[in-house]
Amino acid sequence: MTPRHHNPGRPIVLNLPQETVTAFSISALSTYALIPELNCAFDMGDCLLDAVPLERVFVTHAHGDHTRCLFRHDSLRRLMGMTPATYYVPEQTVKGFVGLAEAWHALERPRGAPARMPVIVGMEPGSTVWLHRQLAAKAFPVRHTVPSLGYTLYDVRKKLKAEFHGRPGRELAQLRKDGVAFEEEHWLPRLTFIGDSTIDTLYEEPHVGESRVLFLEVTYILEDEREMARERGHTHLDDLLKFLSDCPGVLRNEHIVLKHFSMRYDRSTIRNTLRTRLPEDFLERVHILI
Ligand SMILES: [Zn+2]
Ligand SMILES: [Zn+2]
C-alpha cells in the first residue's frame, strides 16, 4: 500500500544558504525542483502555481514522473499571458516532446487562435546554457534506462589574471580599450541536479562532488532490492555506501539532497534506515526529500 502522505502538491522547502528550493521527488509518482531566485526548474512531474513564472525548465529524462506536467506548465503560462518558457531536454527526446507539445496544443487551442509553441531545446553532454551573464548551466551524461542528462549550474565570475594584479584602474581601462584580455573566467559549481541514475554516474562524473549543492537519487534502501535497483536503472543505498568507501573525498558538497525514494516506504523507514546506515560525516550534510 502506498503511504498516503506522498502528496506532490505538498513539496518540501529547502532553505539553502544561497537559494530556496521547493521540491518533491518520490519514485514513479512525481519529481520537480523549483528555484525561483534563479528563474529555473528541474523536471516537471507536477506543476505548482509557483512553477508557472519560471522561464527555464531543465528536463533530466522523459519518464512521466519527471515530465508529465511539462506542457501543463506551458498552458498555464499561456493562460496567464506569459511568454513561452524554454524546455531543455536530452537531444534524443526532442522529437517526442515536440510531438507531445503539438498534440496538447491542437487539443487545447481555441478555434482560430494563433499557434504558439513552447521552445524545446535539445541538449547533449557538454551543452551550455547562459541563464544570465554570471550564471550558466552545463549538461553531463547520466546512466539510466533511457537517454538522461544531469545539469550543473555554475556561478561564472571574471577575475584579473595574475599578471595584472595591482594595476591601477586607469591602466585596466586602457587595456580594455586596446582589446587586451586581462581577465579570466572562474566557473564555480553551485548546484547539480541528477535525475534518475545508477551509481555509475558518480564514478564517471566525479566533478558533481564539487558543487555546493548536489541532488542525488537513492530510490531503494531495503536489503532485498539491490537487483531491482540495477534492473530499473536506479541507485540502491548499498551502491551509495560502496561509492563512499571506494571514492572517499569525492563528494565534497556542502549540501546533499537525497530524493526519489520508492513510494512504498513511509517517512520513518526512510529516516531511520538512512540515519542508521550512512556515515556521520556524510549524514550531517544530507537533506532528505520527504
Ligand atoms: Zn523517476
Ligand atoms: Zn526514470
Tab-separated table of C-alpha atoms and ligand atoms in Angstrom:
chain	number	residue	atom	x	y	z
A	1	MET	CA	0.000	0.000	0.000
A	2	THR	CA	1.283	3.418	-0.914
A	3	PRO	CA	1.720	5.568	2.165
A	4	ARG	CA	-0.914	8.264	1.844
A	5	HIS	CA	1.361	11.095	2.886
A	6	HIS	CA	3.129	11.216	-0.509
A	7	ASN	CA	1.468	14.294	-1.942
A	8	PRO	CA	3.132	16.007	-4.934
A	9	GLY	CA	1.021	19.091	-4.188
A	10	ARG	CA	2.818	19.494	-0.860
A	11	PRO	CA	6.510	19.972	-1.646
A	12	ILE	CA	9.450	20.260	0.708
A	13	VAL	CA	11.024	23.708	1.005
A	14	LEU	CA	14.805	23.638	1.401
A	15	ASN	CA	16.179	26.898	2.741
A	16	LEU	CA	19.747	26.594	1.488
A	17	PRO	CA	22.195	29.443	2.151
A	18	GLN	CA	22.200	30.773	-1.429
A	19	GLU	CA	18.816	29.674	-2.710
A	20	THR	CA	15.427	28.353	-1.669
A	21	VAL	CA	14.432	25.158	-3.447
A	22	THR	CA	10.828	23.960	-3.498
A	23	ALA	CA	10.903	20.304	-4.453
A	24	PHE	CA	9.138	16.959	-4.424
A	25	SER	CA	10.527	13.626	-5.543
A	26	ILE	CA	9.056	10.184	-4.955
A	27	SER	CA	9.819	7.428	-7.456
A	28	ALA	CA	7.137	6.751	-10.097
A	29	LEU	CA	4.914	9.438	-8.567
A	30	SER	CA	6.457	12.823	-9.319
A	31	THR	CA	9.714	14.789	-9.343
A	32	TYR	CA	10.268	18.520	-9.648
A	33	ALA	CA	12.567	21.152	-8.123
A	34	LEU	CA	11.833	24.878	-8.404
A	35	ILE	CA	14.437	27.595	-7.850
A	36	PRO	CA	12.666	30.952	-8.106
A	37	GLU	CA	15.818	33.011	-7.377
A	38	LEU	CA	17.441	31.507	-10.467
A	39	ASN	CA	14.265	31.584	-12.582
A	40	CYS	CA	14.504	27.882	-13.413
A	41	ALA	CA	13.249	24.418	-12.543
A	42	PHE	CA	14.452	20.845	-12.895
A	43	ASP	CA	11.847	18.341	-14.164
A	44	MET	CA	8.100	18.944	-14.045
A	45	GLY	CA	6.338	15.820	-12.786
A	46	ASP	CA	3.725	18.174	-11.370
A	47	CYS	CA	3.230	21.877	-11.961
A	48	LEU	CA	2.598	24.016	-8.912
A	49	LEU	CA	1.414	27.593	-9.428
A	50	ASP	CA	4.838	28.592	-8.050
A	51	ALA	CA	6.415	26.924	-11.091
A	52	VAL	CA	4.473	28.930	-13.674
A	53	PRO	CA	6.618	32.125	-13.693
A	54	LEU	CA	9.874	30.143	-14.121
A	55	GLU	CA	11.184	30.628	-17.638
A	56	ARG	CA	13.579	27.688	-17.982
A	57	VAL	CA	12.913	24.031	-17.251
A	58	PHE	CA	15.786	21.535	-17.409
A	59	VAL	CA	14.478	18.025	-18.073
A	60	THR	CA	16.629	15.086	-16.971
A	61	HIS	CA	14.815	12.375	-18.935
A	62	ALA	CA	11.450	11.593	-20.491
A	63	HIS	CA	9.876	9.316	-17.850
A	64	GLY	CA	6.384	10.536	-16.977
A	65	ASP	CA	7.032	11.070	-13.282
A	66	HIS	CA	9.539	13.778	-14.338
A	67	THR	CA	7.758	15.315	-17.338
A	68	ARG	CA	4.028	14.711	-17.133
A	69	CYS	CA	3.234	18.386	-16.447
A	70	LEU	CA	5.775	19.968	-18.787
A	71	PHE	CA	3.115	21.230	-21.146
A	72	ARG	CA	0.697	21.946	-18.326
A	73	HIS	CA	3.375	24.479	-17.350
A	74	ASP	CA	3.268	25.868	-20.893
A	75	SER	CA	-0.558	26.001	-20.910
A	76	LEU	CA	-0.714	27.852	-17.604
A	77	ARG	CA	1.843	30.380	-18.834
A	78	ARG	CA	-0.231	30.949	-21.944
A	79	LEU	CA	-3.390	31.335	-19.857
A	80	MET	CA	-1.686	33.945	-17.696
A	81	GLY	CA	-0.433	35.916	-20.689
A	82	MET	CA	3.229	34.994	-20.212
A	83	THR	CA	5.746	34.401	-22.991
A	84	PRO	CA	6.627	30.749	-23.786
A	85	ALA	CA	9.171	29.166	-21.462
A	86	THR	CA	12.169	27.219	-22.738
A	87	TYR	CA	12.338	23.477	-22.089
A	88	TYR	CA	15.778	21.854	-22.265
A	89	VAL	CA	15.563	18.112	-22.952
A	90	PRO	CA	18.021	15.347	-23.930
A	91	GLU	CA	18.626	15.633	-27.687
A	92	GLN	CA	17.268	12.122	-28.405
A	93	THR	CA	13.884	13.098	-26.923
A	94	VAL	CA	13.283	16.370	-28.798
A	95	LYS	CA	11.102	14.769	-31.485
A	96	GLY	CA	8.907	13.066	-28.893
A	97	PHE	CA	8.451	16.225	-26.846
A	98	VAL	CA	7.693	18.353	-29.924
A	99	GLY	CA	5.036	15.785	-30.902
A	100	LEU	CA	3.543	15.914	-27.409
A	101	ALA	CA	3.529	19.721	-27.389
A	102	GLU	CA	1.808	19.799	-30.789
A	103	ALA	CA	-0.803	17.299	-29.654
A	104	TRP	CA	-1.601	19.278	-26.488
A	105	HIS	CA	-1.665	22.477	-28.461
A	106	ALA	CA	-4.097	21.073	-31.035
A	107	LEU	CA	-6.345	19.748	-28.256
A	108	GLU	CA	-6.392	22.936	-26.189
A	109	ARG	CA	-6.210	25.757	-28.733
A	110	PRO	CA	-9.495	27.593	-29.297
A	111	ARG	CA	-10.588	27.516	-32.931
A	112	GLY	CA	-8.892	30.248	-34.944
A	113	ALA	CA	-6.376	31.156	-32.207
A	114	PRO	CA	-2.792	31.589	-33.450
A	115	ALA	CA	-0.338	28.751	-32.878
A	116	ARG	CA	2.148	29.442	-30.096
A	117	MET	CA	4.500	26.583	-29.441
A	118	PRO	CA	6.804	26.210	-26.443
A	119	VAL	CA	10.527	26.436	-27.093
A	120	ILE	CA	12.118	22.982	-26.865
A	121	VAL	CA	15.911	22.832	-26.969
A	122	GLY	CA	17.866	19.592	-27.371
A	123	MET	CA	20.824	19.177	-25.001
A	124	GLU	CA	23.843	16.899	-25.198
A	125	PRO	CA	26.631	16.218	-22.713
A	126	GLY	CA	28.664	19.447	-22.579
A	127	SER	CA	25.847	21.697	-23.866
A	128	THR	CA	25.886	25.038	-22.066
A	129	VAL	CA	23.030	27.475	-21.463
A	130	TRP	CA	23.526	31.006	-20.099
A	131	LEU	CA	20.762	31.974	-17.657
A	132	HIS	CA	22.320	35.403	-17.309
A	133	ARG	CA	25.792	36.943	-17.558
A	134	GLN	CA	27.023	35.284	-14.359
A	135	LEU	CA	25.076	32.021	-14.306
A	136	ALA	CA	25.422	29.093	-16.705
A	137	ALA	CA	24.048	25.551	-16.823
A	138	LYS	CA	26.051	22.684	-18.276
A	139	ALA	CA	24.735	19.189	-19.100
A	140	PHE	CA	26.576	15.933	-18.388
A	141	PRO	CA	25.718	12.275	-19.147
A	142	VAL	CA	23.766	10.184	-16.653
A	143	ARG	CA	23.198	6.402	-16.636
A	144	HIS	CA	19.541	5.343	-16.517
A	145	THR	CA	17.295	3.144	-18.692
A	146	VAL	CA	16.559	5.952	-21.197
A	147	PRO	CA	18.629	8.912	-22.511
A	148	SER	CA	19.363	11.060	-19.463
A	149	LEU	CA	21.294	14.168	-18.524
A	150	GLY	CA	22.319	15.826	-15.292
A	151	TYR	CA	22.802	19.585	-15.043
A	152	THR	CA	25.213	21.742	-13.072
A	153	LEU	CA	24.562	25.427	-12.510
A	154	TYR	CA	27.768	27.489	-12.334
A	155	ASP	CA	28.336	30.975	-10.948
A	156	VAL	CA	30.668	32.482	-13.525
A	157	ARG	CA	32.949	35.234	-12.215
A	158	LYS	CA	35.562	37.276	-14.046
A	159	LYS	CA	38.843	37.759	-12.211
A	160	LEU	CA	42.056	39.575	-13.092
A	161	LYS	CA	44.727	37.303	-14.486
A	162	ALA	CA	47.641	37.008	-12.035
A	163	GLU	CA	49.968	39.153	-14.148
A	164	PHE	CA	47.552	42.105	-13.974
A	165	HIS	CA	47.046	42.108	-10.194
A	166	GLY	CA	47.648	45.515	-8.598
A	167	ARG	CA	47.430	47.515	-11.851
A	168	PRO	CA	45.560	50.835	-11.421
A	169	GLY	CA	42.019	51.164	-12.807
A	170	ARG	CA	43.184	53.745	-15.372
A	171	GLU	CA	45.584	51.266	-16.903
A	172	LEU	CA	42.992	48.478	-16.955
A	173	ALA	CA	40.509	50.797	-18.690
A	174	GLN	CA	43.121	51.499	-21.363
A	175	LEU	CA	43.871	47.788	-21.723
A	176	ARG	CA	40.151	47.145	-22.188
A	177	LYS	CA	40.076	49.780	-24.951
A	178	ASP	CA	43.084	48.115	-26.573
A	179	GLY	CA	41.269	44.778	-26.509
A	180	VAL	CA	43.735	43.109	-24.125
A	181	ALA	CA	42.199	40.090	-22.309
A	182	PHE	CA	43.331	40.823	-18.746
A	183	GLU	CA	40.525	38.863	-17.083
A	184	GLU	CA	39.763	35.162	-16.923
A	185	GLU	CA	36.542	33.320	-16.128
A	186	HIS	CA	36.122	31.218	-12.999
A	187	TRP	CA	33.326	28.657	-13.102
A	188	LEU	CA	32.137	27.893	-9.568
A	189	PRO	CA	29.832	24.857	-9.434
A	190	ARG	CA	26.784	25.946	-7.472
A	191	LEU	CA	24.095	23.274	-7.775
A	192	THR	CA	23.968	19.906	-9.525
A	193	PHE	CA	20.743	18.072	-10.265
A	194	ILE	CA	20.893	14.386	-11.191
A	195	GLY	CA	17.540	12.799	-12.051
A	196	ASP	CA	17.142	9.023	-12.066
A	197	SER	CA	20.514	7.316	-12.207
A	198	THR	CA	22.554	4.279	-11.358
A	199	ILE	CA	25.608	4.782	-9.161
A	200	ASP	CA	27.824	4.639	-12.304
A	201	THR	CA	27.202	8.341	-12.892
A	202	LEU	CA	29.119	9.233	-9.715
A	203	TYR	CA	32.101	7.083	-10.751
A	204	GLU	CA	32.112	8.544	-14.275
A	205	GLU	CA	31.325	12.197	-13.435
A	206	PRO	CA	33.197	12.902	-10.188
A	207	HIS	CA	33.001	16.688	-10.848
A	208	VAL	CA	29.474	16.582	-9.374
A	209	GLY	CA	31.144	16.287	-5.960
A	210	GLU	CA	32.435	19.856	-6.261
A	211	SER	CA	29.011	21.522	-6.432
A	212	ARG	CA	27.933	23.325	-3.309
A	213	VAL	CA	24.563	21.547	-3.546
A	214	LEU	CA	24.004	18.075	-5.025
A	215	PHE	CA	20.632	16.427	-5.723
A	216	LEU	CA	21.053	12.669	-5.810
A	217	GLU	CA	18.620	9.796	-6.144
A	218	VAL	CA	18.516	6.807	-3.780
A	219	THR	CA	15.378	5.023	-4.919
A	220	TYR	CA	15.874	1.790	-2.985
A	221	ILE	CA	17.046	1.329	0.593
A	222	LEU	CA	15.992	-2.169	1.707
A	223	GLU	CA	18.171	-5.265	1.604
A	224	ASP	CA	16.281	-7.385	-0.945
A	225	GLU	CA	16.023	-4.604	-3.543
A	226	ARG	CA	19.539	-4.458	-4.980
A	227	GLU	CA	18.641	-6.448	-8.088
A	228	MET	CA	15.554	-4.347	-8.723
A	229	ALA	CA	17.634	-1.161	-8.469
A	230	ARG	CA	20.025	-2.487	-11.109
A	231	GLU	CA	17.235	-3.632	-13.450
A	232	ARG	CA	15.382	-0.327	-13.254
A	233	GLY	CA	18.431	1.903	-13.603
A	234	HIS	CA	18.316	3.310	-10.076
A	235	THR	CA	20.658	3.687	-7.110
A	236	HIS	CA	20.414	1.458	-4.042
A	237	LEU	CA	21.621	2.702	-0.658
A	238	ASP	CA	24.242	-0.098	-0.709
A	239	ASP	CA	25.577	1.320	-4.025
A	240	LEU	CA	25.967	4.747	-2.423
A	241	LEU	CA	27.711	3.290	0.642
A	242	LYS	CA	30.085	1.358	-1.612
A	243	PHE	CA	30.831	4.525	-3.609
A	244	LEU	CA	31.573	6.446	-0.408
A	245	SER	CA	34.084	3.793	0.630
A	246	ASP	CA	35.557	3.307	-2.903
A	247	CYS	CA	35.940	7.048	-3.544
A	248	PRO	CA	36.320	8.839	-0.210
A	249	GLY	CA	36.573	12.600	-0.550
A	250	VAL	CA	34.860	12.828	-3.948
A	251	LEU	CA	31.514	14.132	-2.647
A	252	ARG	CA	32.704	17.374	-1.056
A	253	ASN	CA	29.302	19.057	-1.382
A	254	GLU	CA	28.104	21.270	1.462
A	255	HIS	CA	24.512	20.098	0.953
A	256	ILE	CA	23.421	16.726	-0.423
A	257	VAL	CA	19.725	16.287	-1.124
A	258	LEU	CA	18.686	12.622	-1.261
A	259	LYS	CA	15.485	12.046	-3.190
A	260	HIS	CA	13.300	9.791	-5.390
A	261	PHE	CA	12.652	7.155	-2.722
A	262	SER	CA	10.342	4.294	-3.648
A	263	MET	CA	6.760	5.205	-2.792
A	264	ARG	CA	6.426	2.010	-0.799
A	265	TYR	CA	8.403	3.383	2.147
A	266	ASP	CA	6.935	5.570	4.821
A	267	ARG	CA	8.850	8.522	6.220
A	268	SER	CA	10.147	6.778	9.324
A	269	THR	CA	11.518	3.824	7.322
A	270	ILE	CA	13.480	6.240	5.116
A	271	ARG	CA	14.734	8.400	8.004
A	272	ASN	CA	15.662	5.502	10.270
A	273	THR	CA	17.401	3.493	7.550
A	274	LEU	CA	19.476	6.455	6.365
A	275	ARG	CA	20.354	7.530	9.911
A	276	THR	CA	21.453	4.032	10.818
A	277	ARG	CA	23.482	3.281	7.720
A	278	LEU	CA	25.034	6.485	6.363
A	279	PRO	CA	28.370	7.586	7.853
A	280	GLU	CA	28.056	10.533	10.230
A	281	ASP	CA	30.248	12.992	8.304
A	282	PHE	CA	28.036	12.384	5.253
A	283	LEU	CA	24.749	12.415	7.124
A	284	GLU	CA	25.403	15.839	8.623
A	285	ARG	CA	25.328	17.329	5.102
A	286	VAL	CA	22.229	15.412	3.987
A	287	HIS	CA	18.702	16.728	3.427
A	288	ILE	CA	16.079	14.047	2.892
A	289	LEU	CA	13.408	14.986	0.356
A	290	ILE	CA	10.363	13.544	2.149
B	1	ZN	ZN	11.728	8.765	-11.734
B	2	ZN	ZN	13.291	7.401	-14.754
